[in-house]
Tab-separated table of C-alpha atoms in Angstrom:
chain	number	residue	atom	x	y	z
A	1	UNK	CA	-22.556	13.054	-27.106
A	2	UNK	CA	-23.934	13.984	-24.323
A	3	UNK	CA	-21.597	14.071	-20.366
A	4	UNK	CA	-23.805	10.627	-19.603
A	5	UNK	CA	-22.785	8.967	-22.322
A	6	UNK	CA	-18.818	10.156	-21.839
A	7	UNK	CA	-18.476	9.093	-18.172
A	8	UNK	CA	-20.032	6.002	-19.242
A	9	UNK	CA	-17.125	5.284	-21.730
A	10	UNK	CA	-14.516	6.529	-19.124
A	11	UNK	CA	-15.672	4.186	-16.793
A	12	UNK	CA	-14.888	1.338	-19.712
A	13	UNK	CA	-11.093	2.675	-18.851
A	14	UNK	CA	-9.869	2.407	-22.331
A	15	UNK	CA	-6.516	3.388	-23.826
A	16	UNK	CA	-6.997	7.006	-24.125
A	17	UNK	CA	-9.476	6.934	-20.762
A	18	UNK	CA	-6.863	8.726	-19.136
A	19	UNK	CA	-6.952	11.714	-21.767
A	20	UNK	CA	-10.615	11.622	-22.007
A	21	UNK	CA	-10.455	14.637	-19.014
A	22	UNK	CA	-8.343	17.452	-21.423
A	23	UNK	CA	-11.061	16.743	-24.182
A	24	UNK	CA	-13.678	17.798	-21.533
A	25	UNK	CA	-11.411	20.083	-20.273
A	26	UNK	CA	-11.082	22.174	-24.224
A	27	UNK	CA	-15.167	21.849	-24.667
A	28	UNK	CA	-15.689	23.182	-21.136
A	29	UNK	CA	-13.183	26.342	-22.029
A	30	UNK	CA	-15.047	26.766	-25.447
A	31	UNK	CA	-18.740	26.475	-23.394
A	32	UNK	CA	-16.952	28.933	-20.949
A	33	UNK	CA	-16.258	31.437	-23.654
A	34	UNK	CA	-19.957	31.313	-24.930
A	35	UNK	CA	-21.376	32.312	-21.239
A	36	UNK	CA	-19.058	35.469	-21.453
A	37	UNK	CA	-16.976	34.319	-18.501
A	38	UNK	CA	-13.941	36.518	-18.664
A	39	UNK	CA	-16.545	39.424	-18.240
A	40	UNK	CA	-18.947	37.948	-15.765
A	41	UNK	CA	-15.895	36.010	-13.367
A	42	UNK	CA	-12.472	36.661	-14.529
A	43	UNK	CA	-12.948	40.582	-14.769
A	44	UNK	CA	-14.982	40.854	-10.953
A	45	UNK	CA	-12.029	38.410	-9.733
A	46	UNK	CA	-9.107	40.174	-11.365
A	47	UNK	CA	-8.183	36.536	-12.323
A	48	UNK	CA	-6.142	35.277	-15.408
A	49	UNK	CA	-7.638	33.306	-18.023
A	50	UNK	CA	-7.965	29.556	-17.993
A	51	UNK	CA	-6.023	27.505	-20.214
A	52	UNK	CA	-6.833	24.740	-22.132
A	53	UNK	CA	-5.620	22.065	-19.420
A	54	UNK	CA	-6.421	24.016	-16.276
A	55	UNK	CA	-8.303	22.329	-14.519
A	56	UNK	CA	-7.228	18.719	-16.624
A	57	UNK	CA	-3.814	17.784	-14.255
A	58	UNK	CA	-2.289	19.914	-11.669
A	59	UNK	CA	0.791	19.445	-13.237
A	60	UNK	CA	-0.334	22.271	-15.753
A	61	UNK	CA	-0.818	24.603	-12.548
A	62	UNK	CA	2.205	26.619	-11.804
A	63	UNK	CA	0.828	27.713	-8.353
A	64	UNK	CA	-0.687	25.630	-4.913
A	65	UNK	CA	-3.441	23.392	-5.648
A	66	UNK	CA	-5.996	25.649	-3.322
A	67	UNK	CA	-6.054	28.450	-5.442
A	68	UNK	CA	-7.510	25.398	-8.262
A	69	UNK	CA	-9.744	24.295	-6.210
A	70	UNK	CA	-11.028	28.513	-5.577
A	71	UNK	CA	-11.330	28.802	-9.185
A	72	UNK	CA	-13.694	25.875	-9.354
A	73	UNK	CA	-15.565	26.951	-6.343
A	74	UNK	CA	-15.635	30.521	-8.317
A	75	UNK	CA	-17.018	29.213	-11.468
A	76	UNK	CA	-18.917	25.696	-10.497
A	77	UNK	CA	-21.227	29.287	-8.338
A	78	UNK	CA	-21.484	31.122	-11.282
A	79	UNK	CA	-22.374	27.935	-13.226
A	80	UNK	CA	-25.250	27.261	-10.694
A	81	UNK	CA	-26.614	31.408	-10.628
A	82	UNK	CA	-26.299	31.439	-14.758
A	83	UNK	CA	-28.929	28.125	-14.995
A	84	UNK	CA	-31.120	29.434	-12.838
A	85	UNK	CA	-30.403	28.597	-9.717
A	86	UNK	CA	-29.804	30.355	-6.566
A	87	UNK	CA	-26.441	29.604	-4.973
A	88	UNK	CA	-24.506	31.714	-2.780
A	89	UNK	CA	-20.676	32.504	-3.784
A	90	UNK	CA	-17.922	30.439	-1.647
A	91	UNK	CA	-15.203	32.534	-0.034
A	92	UNK	CA	-12.103	31.770	0.449
A	93	UNK	CA	-11.834	30.228	3.474
A	94	UNK	CA	-15.133	28.909	3.531
A	95	UNK	CA	-15.022	24.834	4.545
A	96	UNK	CA	-14.122	22.739	1.451
A	97	UNK	CA	-16.126	20.075	2.606
A	98	UNK	CA	-19.784	21.514	2.556
A	99	UNK	CA	-18.519	24.010	-0.594
A	100	UNK	CA	-18.231	20.472	-2.015
A	101	UNK	CA	-21.686	18.982	-0.623
A	102	UNK	CA	-23.328	22.151	-1.429
A	103	UNK	CA	-22.525	22.378	-5.338
A	104	UNK	CA	-23.152	18.056	-5.643
A	105	UNK	CA	-26.282	18.364	-3.908
A	106	UNK	CA	-27.106	21.552	-6.893
A	107	UNK	CA	-25.887	19.311	-9.191
A	108	UNK	CA	-28.374	16.162	-8.623
A	109	UNK	CA	-31.156	18.585	-8.372
A	110	UNK	CA	-30.007	18.856	-12.099
A	111	UNK	CA	-30.113	15.178	-12.895
A	112	UNK	CA	-26.321	14.479	-12.981
A	113	UNK	CA	-25.112	11.116	-11.547
A	114	UNK	CA	-22.579	11.560	-8.802
A	115	UNK	CA	-21.111	8.210	-8.318
A	116	UNK	CA	-17.508	9.309	-6.753
A	117	UNK	CA	-16.733	10.215	-3.593
A	118	UNK	CA	-17.035	14.502	-2.686
A	119	UNK	CA	-13.174	14.322	-1.874
A	120	UNK	CA	-11.735	13.637	-5.696
A	121	UNK	CA	-13.172	17.299	-5.591
A	122	UNK	CA	-11.074	18.622	-2.966
A	123	UNK	CA	-7.803	18.177	-5.510
A	124	UNK	CA	-8.851	21.119	-7.554
A	125	UNK	CA	-8.110	18.804	-10.544
A	126	UNK	CA	-8.956	15.724	-12.141
A	127	UNK	CA	-11.668	14.016	-14.705
A	128	UNK	CA	-14.419	14.768	-12.133
A	129	UNK	CA	-13.937	18.325	-11.586
A	130	UNK	CA	-13.888	18.823	-15.113
A	131	UNK	CA	-17.336	16.698	-15.422
A	132	UNK	CA	-18.569	18.466	-13.127
A	133	UNK	CA	-18.244	22.004	-14.469
A	134	UNK	CA	-18.924	20.694	-18.005
A	135	UNK	CA	-22.296	19.610	-16.343
A	136	UNK	CA	-22.670	22.549	-15.014
A	137	UNK	CA	-21.739	24.640	-17.945
A	138	UNK	CA	-24.783	22.412	-20.534
A	139	UNK	CA	-27.168	23.562	-18.375
A	140	UNK	CA	-26.702	27.172	-18.301
A	141	UNK	CA	-26.298	26.772	-22.230
A	142	UNK	CA	-29.392	25.129	-21.798
A	143	UNK	CA	-31.251	28.109	-19.254
A	144	UNK	CA	-30.044	30.489	-22.286
A	145	UNK	CA	-31.233	28.105	-25.024
A	146	UNK	CA	-28.010	27.677	-26.692
A	147	UNK	CA	-28.006	25.706	-29.554
A	148	UNK	CA	-24.718	24.031	-31.370
A	149	UNK	CA	-25.173	24.587	-35.309
A	150	UNK	CA	-23.554	22.910	-37.901
A	151	UNK	CA	-20.059	24.108	-38.591
A	152	UNK	CA	-19.329	25.759	-41.904
A	153	UNK	CA	-15.822	25.374	-43.325
A	154	UNK	CA	-14.844	28.244	-46.183
A	155	UNK	CA	-13.765	27.761	-49.401
A	156	UNK	CA	-10.182	26.967	-50.106
A	157	UNK	CA	-8.867	29.418	-52.565
A	158	UNK	CA	-4.883	29.324	-52.072
A	159	UNK	CA	-4.248	28.104	-55.346
A	160	UNK	CA	-6.448	30.743	-57.326
A	161	UNK	CA	-4.748	33.606	-55.370
A	162	UNK	CA	-1.412	32.166	-55.911
A	163	UNK	CA	-1.877	32.208	-59.347
A	164	UNK	CA	-3.675	35.594	-59.684
A	165	UNK	CA	-0.785	37.068	-57.608
A	166	UNK	CA	1.760	35.522	-60.402
A	167	UNK	CA	-0.747	37.095	-63.155
A	168	UNK	CA	-0.728	40.385	-61.374
A	169	UNK	CA	3.469	40.233	-61.263
A	170	UNK	CA	3.404	39.655	-64.755
A	171	UNK	CA	0.654	41.835	-65.950
A	172	UNK	CA	2.719	44.903	-63.564
A	173	UNK	CA	5.835	43.854	-65.096
A	174	UNK	CA	4.875	43.961	-68.666
A	175	UNK	CA	3.170	47.438	-67.637
A	176	UNK	CA	6.685	48.834	-66.438
A	177	UNK	CA	8.492	47.473	-70.004
A	178	UNK	CA	5.846	49.138	-71.972
A	179	UNK	CA	6.029	52.545	-69.843
A	180	UNK	CA	9.364	52.440	-69.561
A	181	UNK	CA	9.858	52.401	-73.511
A	182	UNK	CA	9.812	55.634	-75.871
A	183	UNK	CA	6.414	55.966	-77.661
A	184	UNK	CA	8.906	56.570	-81.414
A	185	UNK	CA	10.443	52.835	-80.462
A	186	UNK	CA	6.806	51.676	-82.298
A	187	UNK	CA	7.199	50.265	-86.072
A	188	UNK	CA	4.979	50.945	-88.738
A	189	UNK	CA	3.739	47.264	-88.259
A	190	UNK	CA	2.493	47.416	-85.243
A	191	UNK	CA	0.325	49.973	-85.844
A	192	UNK	CA	-3.673	48.961	-85.776
A	193	UNK	CA	-5.244	48.708	-89.149
A	194	UNK	CA	-8.985	50.095	-88.526
A	195	UNK	CA	-10.021	49.396	-91.925
A	196	UNK	CA	-9.352	45.915	-91.050
A	197	UNK	CA	-10.836	46.039	-87.690
A	198	UNK	CA	-13.977	47.167	-88.937
A	199	UNK	CA	-14.389	44.926	-91.647
A	200	UNK	CA	-14.045	41.644	-88.901
A	201	UNK	CA	-16.429	43.518	-87.198
A	202	UNK	CA	-18.665	43.300	-89.643
A	203	UNK	CA	-18.644	39.631	-90.373
A	204	UNK	CA	-19.079	39.148	-86.980
A	205	UNK	CA	-22.029	40.955	-86.915
A	206	UNK	CA	-23.551	39.399	-89.841
A	207	UNK	CA	-22.133	35.792	-87.542
A	208	UNK	CA	-25.115	36.976	-84.798
A	209	UNK	CA	-22.544	38.144	-82.603
A	210	UNK	CA	-23.650	41.728	-80.623
A	211	UNK	CA	-20.548	43.783	-81.301
A	212	UNK	CA	-20.639	48.129	-81.451
A	213	UNK	CA	-21.803	49.216	-85.020
A	214	UNK	CA	-18.925	51.700	-84.613
A	215	UNK	CA	-15.570	51.180	-84.023
A	216	UNK	CA	-14.164	53.263	-80.807
A	217	UNK	CA	-11.340	55.090	-81.500
A	218	UNK	CA	-9.529	57.122	-79.035
A	219	UNK	CA	-8.516	60.791	-79.519
A	220	UNK	CA	-5.867	60.608	-76.449
A	221	UNK	CA	-2.397	61.985	-77.529
A	222	UNK	CA	0.296	59.141	-77.094
A	223	UNK	CA	2.307	61.993	-75.338
A	224	UNK	CA	0.074	62.670	-72.763
A	225	UNK	CA	-0.993	59.268	-72.038
A	226	UNK	CA	2.659	58.781	-71.452
A	227	UNK	CA	2.503	61.409	-68.906
A	228	UNK	CA	-0.201	60.432	-67.124
A	229	UNK	CA	0.890	56.719	-66.750
A	230	UNK	CA	4.333	58.350	-65.621
A	231	UNK	CA	2.006	60.339	-63.384
A	232	UNK	CA	0.235	57.358	-61.528
A	233	UNK	CA	2.910	54.448	-61.730
A	234	UNK	CA	3.999	54.808	-57.864
A	235	UNK	CA	-0.292	54.116	-57.287
A	236	UNK	CA	0.203	51.128	-59.275
A	237	UNK	CA	2.697	49.152	-57.943
A	238	UNK	CA	1.189	46.402	-55.709
A	239	UNK	CA	3.382	45.250	-52.365
A	240	UNK	CA	2.645	41.607	-52.090
A	241	UNK	CA	2.754	40.446	-48.456
A	242	UNK	CA	5.033	37.113	-47.809
A	243	UNK	CA	3.417	34.818	-45.996
A	244	UNK	CA	5.912	33.383	-43.952
A	245	UNK	CA	3.965	29.617	-44.560
A	246	UNK	CA	4.730	29.793	-47.869
A	247	UNK	CA	7.005	27.086	-49.311
A	248	UNK	CA	8.719	29.499	-51.232
A	249	UNK	CA	10.088	31.322	-48.207
A	250	UNK	CA	11.148	28.474	-47.114
A	251	UNK	CA	13.280	27.279	-49.348
A	252	UNK	CA	14.922	31.009	-49.998
A	253	UNK	CA	15.489	30.889	-46.190
A	254	UNK	CA	16.968	27.299	-46.764
A	255	UNK	CA	19.375	28.709	-49.457
A	256	UNK	CA	20.300	32.008	-47.376
A	257	UNK	CA	21.138	29.090	-44.373
A	258	UNK	CA	23.079	27.045	-46.977
A	259	UNK	CA	25.007	30.136	-48.531
A	260	UNK	CA	25.904	31.547	-44.960
A	261	UNK	CA	26.528	28.221	-43.405
A	262	UNK	CA	29.442	27.397	-46.592
A	263	UNK	CA	30.843	31.049	-46.490
A	264	UNK	CA	31.155	30.167	-42.044
A	265	UNK	CA	32.737	27.197	-43.092
A	266	UNK	CA	34.966	28.120	-45.096
A	267	UNK	CA	36.220	30.842	-42.767
A	268	UNK	CA	36.126	28.299	-39.972
A	269	UNK	CA	37.883	25.434	-42.286
A	270	UNK	CA	40.976	27.841	-42.001
A	271	UNK	CA	40.788	28.163	-38.659
A	272	UNK	CA	40.689	24.805	-38.060
A	273	UNK	CA	43.086	23.437	-40.485
A	274	UNK	CA	45.773	26.207	-38.992
A	275	UNK	CA	44.672	24.870	-35.221
A	276	UNK	CA	45.481	21.091	-36.269
A	277	UNK	CA	48.400	22.267	-37.995
A	278	UNK	CA	49.715	23.562	-34.104
A	279	UNK	CA	47.897	21.159	-32.338
A	280	UNK	CA	50.480	18.797	-34.391
A	281	UNK	CA	53.527	20.566	-34.070
A	282	UNK	CA	52.943	20.835	-30.320
A	283	UNK	CA	51.784	16.928	-29.828
A	284	UNK	CA	55.148	15.912	-31.918
A	285	UNK	CA	57.343	18.203	-29.287
A	286	UNK	CA	55.782	17.421	-26.753
A	287	UNK	CA	56.702	13.571	-27.900
A	288	UNK	CA	60.133	14.432	-28.819
A	289	UNK	CA	60.906	16.418	-25.142
A	290	UNK	CA	59.027	12.923	-23.854
A	291	UNK	CA	62.058	10.741	-25.377
A	292	UNK	CA	64.864	12.989	-24.268
A	293	UNK	CA	63.447	12.683	-20.956
A	294	UNK	CA	63.215	8.907	-21.052
A	295	UNK	CA	66.414	8.782	-22.048
A	296	UNK	CA	68.018	10.775	-19.610
A	297	UNK	CA	66.570	9.155	-16.696
A	298	UNK	CA	66.758	5.672	-17.548
A	299	UNK	CA	68.752	5.073	-15.161
A	300	UNK	CA	66.875	6.675	-12.285
A	301	UNK	CA	63.436	4.509	-13.693
A	302	UNK	CA	65.939	1.285	-13.534
A	303	UNK	CA	67.057	2.387	-9.717
A	304	UNK	CA	63.389	2.920	-8.903
A	305	UNK	CA	62.189	-0.290	-10.234
A	306	UNK	CA	64.915	-2.047	-8.028
A	307	UNK	CA	64.264	0.136	-5.221
A	308	UNK	CA	60.240	-0.903	-6.335
A	309	UNK	CA	60.975	-4.603	-5.373
A	310	UNK	CA	62.521	-4.164	-2.523
A	311	UNK	CA	60.079	-2.353	-1.419
A	312	UNK	CA	57.790	-5.269	-2.199
A	313	UNK	CA	60.282	-8.223	-0.631
A	314	UNK	CA	60.353	-5.884	2.684
A	315	UNK	CA	56.480	-5.412	2.531
A	316	UNK	CA	56.017	-9.342	1.939
A	317	UNK	CA	58.235	-10.082	4.911
A	318	UNK	CA	56.538	-7.088	7.406
A	319	UNK	CA	53.347	-9.342	6.189
A	320	UNK	CA	55.125	-12.185	7.358
A	321	UNK	CA	56.048	-11.117	10.605
A	322	UNK	CA	53.071	-9.173	10.948
A	323	UNK	CA	51.148	-13.130	10.830
A	324	UNK	CA	53.354	-14.191	13.866
A	325	UNK	CA	52.974	-11.271	16.498
A	326	UNK	CA	49.087	-11.356	15.412
A	327	UNK	CA	49.438	-15.129	16.617
A	328	UNK	CA	51.626	-14.998	19.745
A	329	UNK	CA	49.497	-11.557	20.934
A	330	UNK	CA	46.324	-14.014	20.607
A	331	UNK	CA	48.069	-16.217	22.617
A	332	UNK	CA	49.185	-13.978	25.094
A	333	UNK	CA	45.955	-13.334	25.566
A	334	UNK	CA	44.544	-16.228	26.464
A	335	UNK	CA	47.100	-17.033	28.646
A	336	UNK	CA	46.202	-13.412	30.601
A	337	UNK	CA	42.817	-14.837	30.262
A	338	UNK	CA	43.603	-17.960	32.776
A	339	UNK	CA	46.148	-15.845	34.774
A	340	UNK	CA	43.238	-13.353	36.017
A	341	UNK	CA	40.788	-16.335	36.357
A	342	UNK	CA	43.184	-18.127	38.898
A	343	UNK	CA	43.736	-14.483	40.427
A	344	UNK	CA	40.359	-13.852	40.958
A	345	UNK	CA	39.952	-17.423	42.332
A	346	UNK	CA	42.688	-17.231	44.829
A	347	UNK	CA	41.288	-13.972	46.007
A	348	UNK	CA	38.014	-15.526	46.907
A	349	UNK	CA	39.731	-18.286	48.611
A	350	UNK	CA	41.717	-15.799	50.522
A	351	UNK	CA	39.214	-13.365	51.497
A	352	UNK	CA	37.014	-16.823	52.744
A	353	UNK	CA	39.844	-18.377	54.775
A	354	UNK	CA	40.334	-15.127	56.656
A	355	UNK	CA	36.457	-14.044	56.901
A	356	UNK	CA	34.989	-14.822	60.459
A	357	UNK	CA	32.056	-14.787	58.921
A	358	UNK	CA	30.939	-18.155	58.369
A	359	UNK	CA	31.971	-18.971	62.251
A	360	UNK	CA	29.662	-16.474	63.358
A	361	UNK	CA	26.675	-17.948	61.526
A	362	UNK	CA	27.999	-21.787	62.305
A	363	UNK	CA	27.861	-20.834	66.134
A	364	UNK	CA	24.532	-18.612	65.385
A	365	UNK	CA	23.277	-22.155	63.687
A	366	UNK	CA	24.172	-24.141	66.927
A	367	UNK	CA	22.579	-22.157	69.503
A	368	UNK	CA	19.668	-22.368	67.394
A	369	UNK	CA	20.197	-25.843	67.383
A	370	UNK	CA	20.345	-26.600	71.045
A	371	UNK	CA	17.325	-24.224	71.362
A	372	UNK	CA	15.587	-26.229	69.126
A	373	UNK	CA	16.634	-29.586	71.106
A	374	UNK	CA	15.201	-28.297	74.347
A	375	UNK	CA	11.709	-27.332	73.250
A	376	UNK	CA	11.877	-30.458	71.141
A	377	UNK	CA	13.068	-32.616	74.819
A	378	UNK	CA	10.134	-30.877	76.527
A	379	UNK	CA	7.671	-31.684	73.499
A	380	UNK	CA	8.985	-34.701	74.180
A	381	UNK	CA	8.396	-34.687	78.184
A	382	UNK	CA	5.165	-33.610	77.833
A	383	UNK	CA	3.530	-35.975	75.191
A	384	UNK	CA	5.303	-39.154	77.621
A	385	UNK	CA	3.681	-37.151	80.745
A	386	UNK	CA	0.193	-37.401	78.459
A	387	UNK	CA	0.773	-41.091	77.060
A	388	UNK	CA	1.286	-42.048	81.164
A	389	UNK	CA	-1.565	-40.646	82.211
A	390	UNK	CA	-3.574	-42.421	79.322
A	391	UNK	CA	-1.782	-45.301	80.150
A	392	UNK	CA	-3.031	-45.092	83.828
A	393	UNK	CA	-6.417	-44.213	84.094
A	394	UNK	CA	-6.878	-47.204	81.234
A	395	UNK	CA	-5.323	-48.882	83.656
A	396	UNK	CA	-7.716	-47.731	86.275
A	397	UNK	CA	-10.320	-48.484	84.501
A	398	UNK	CA	-9.626	-51.588	83.413
A	399	UNK	CA	-9.143	-52.509	87.083
A	400	UNK	CA	-12.512	-50.912	87.655
A	401	UNK	CA	-14.165	-53.132	85.271
A	402	UNK	CA	-12.972	-56.796	86.377
A	403	UNK	CA	-13.902	-55.576	90.003
A	404	UNK	CA	-17.599	-55.022	88.847
A	405	UNK	CA	-17.625	-58.151	87.322
A	406	UNK	CA	-15.990	-60.223	90.111
A	407	UNK	CA	-18.701	-59.025	92.840
A	408	UNK	CA	-21.875	-60.404	91.312
A	409	UNK	CA	-20.414	-63.735	90.610
A	410	UNK	CA	-19.669	-64.329	94.296
A	411	UNK	CA	-23.244	-63.030	95.465
A	412	UNK	CA	-24.874	-65.927	92.825
A	413	UNK	CA	-22.075	-68.100	94.475
A	414	UNK	CA	-23.396	-67.167	97.902
A	415	UNK	CA	-27.196	-67.933	96.792
């Protein structure tokens, strides 16, 4: 499955899409190991090896996200150079926007799809960071003509190994037992009948089996053989290493832990029983002393109860009295407010009666009014004079008109 199809599956946002970045990160780590990034990047920049989920999420990073982003830029520039394209290694204080833009430009040049904003890479972790590095790592592997081969699974021989170990243990135990025995303990019946063995061999040859014609007879002395066996016996011992994953060891450990728990339980049980007895005795003593104290202080308790009842009655009376006082206080406050209002009105009226400012204002107003009346009279006189002049002028005009009309009539009458 290529990265493009993997990205298409991620876009569907299935139930496992949130964990796809972890799978991509693990594949990326394998590809980086194939490219020997430990020697080319880590040793050169004195950095630690990447974890399986380094770029998958910032939660797996103990330091700040800036370190993740710097590591991303270092790996991206190295992978671009490994893929056959020259790319300058970014520095720690370079502009992150320019660095991300350059990396995405190289990724587009390789034919990778960039359907996400560049700001997704500035975090230094996430699915887009894993996608970019994984895509560049594949281009670097293509440049080196690397091909994936089918996996070779090892054959499981655990059962045969265990059977061989058991047979080896049994054989060693038998050899040790035989070595510890003395040669004089052999019985005559246990000795090999050479004549019968030769006859059996001849019969096998007749039947067609391939056996030697003569029986191999040993000329070795039994005492010397035993001495030699005793000499090489320490070298014949085989030590089998115990496997911690074996179920037998787990069973033995369970039995050991069980025995330890039982032994500890016996000892602790005695202490606990003793402690329980002491606690029960102490509780009995405390109960008896409590009863004695209650009997001795019974009259004081009754007095205390009567005092409590009197106190409750006094509290009730106090609450009732405080309620009346509160009501009277409220009435007093209302009366005080009314009194303050009346005082304020009286002060205002007294100040207005003793103050001469209104009289001065009245006098000023009268003076102003008289001046306005004089001016009005003058204006009225002027208007009357103008009217009289207009009437006189009109009357003279009428008289002149009348005289003008009478002259022609007299002249006409004369003729």
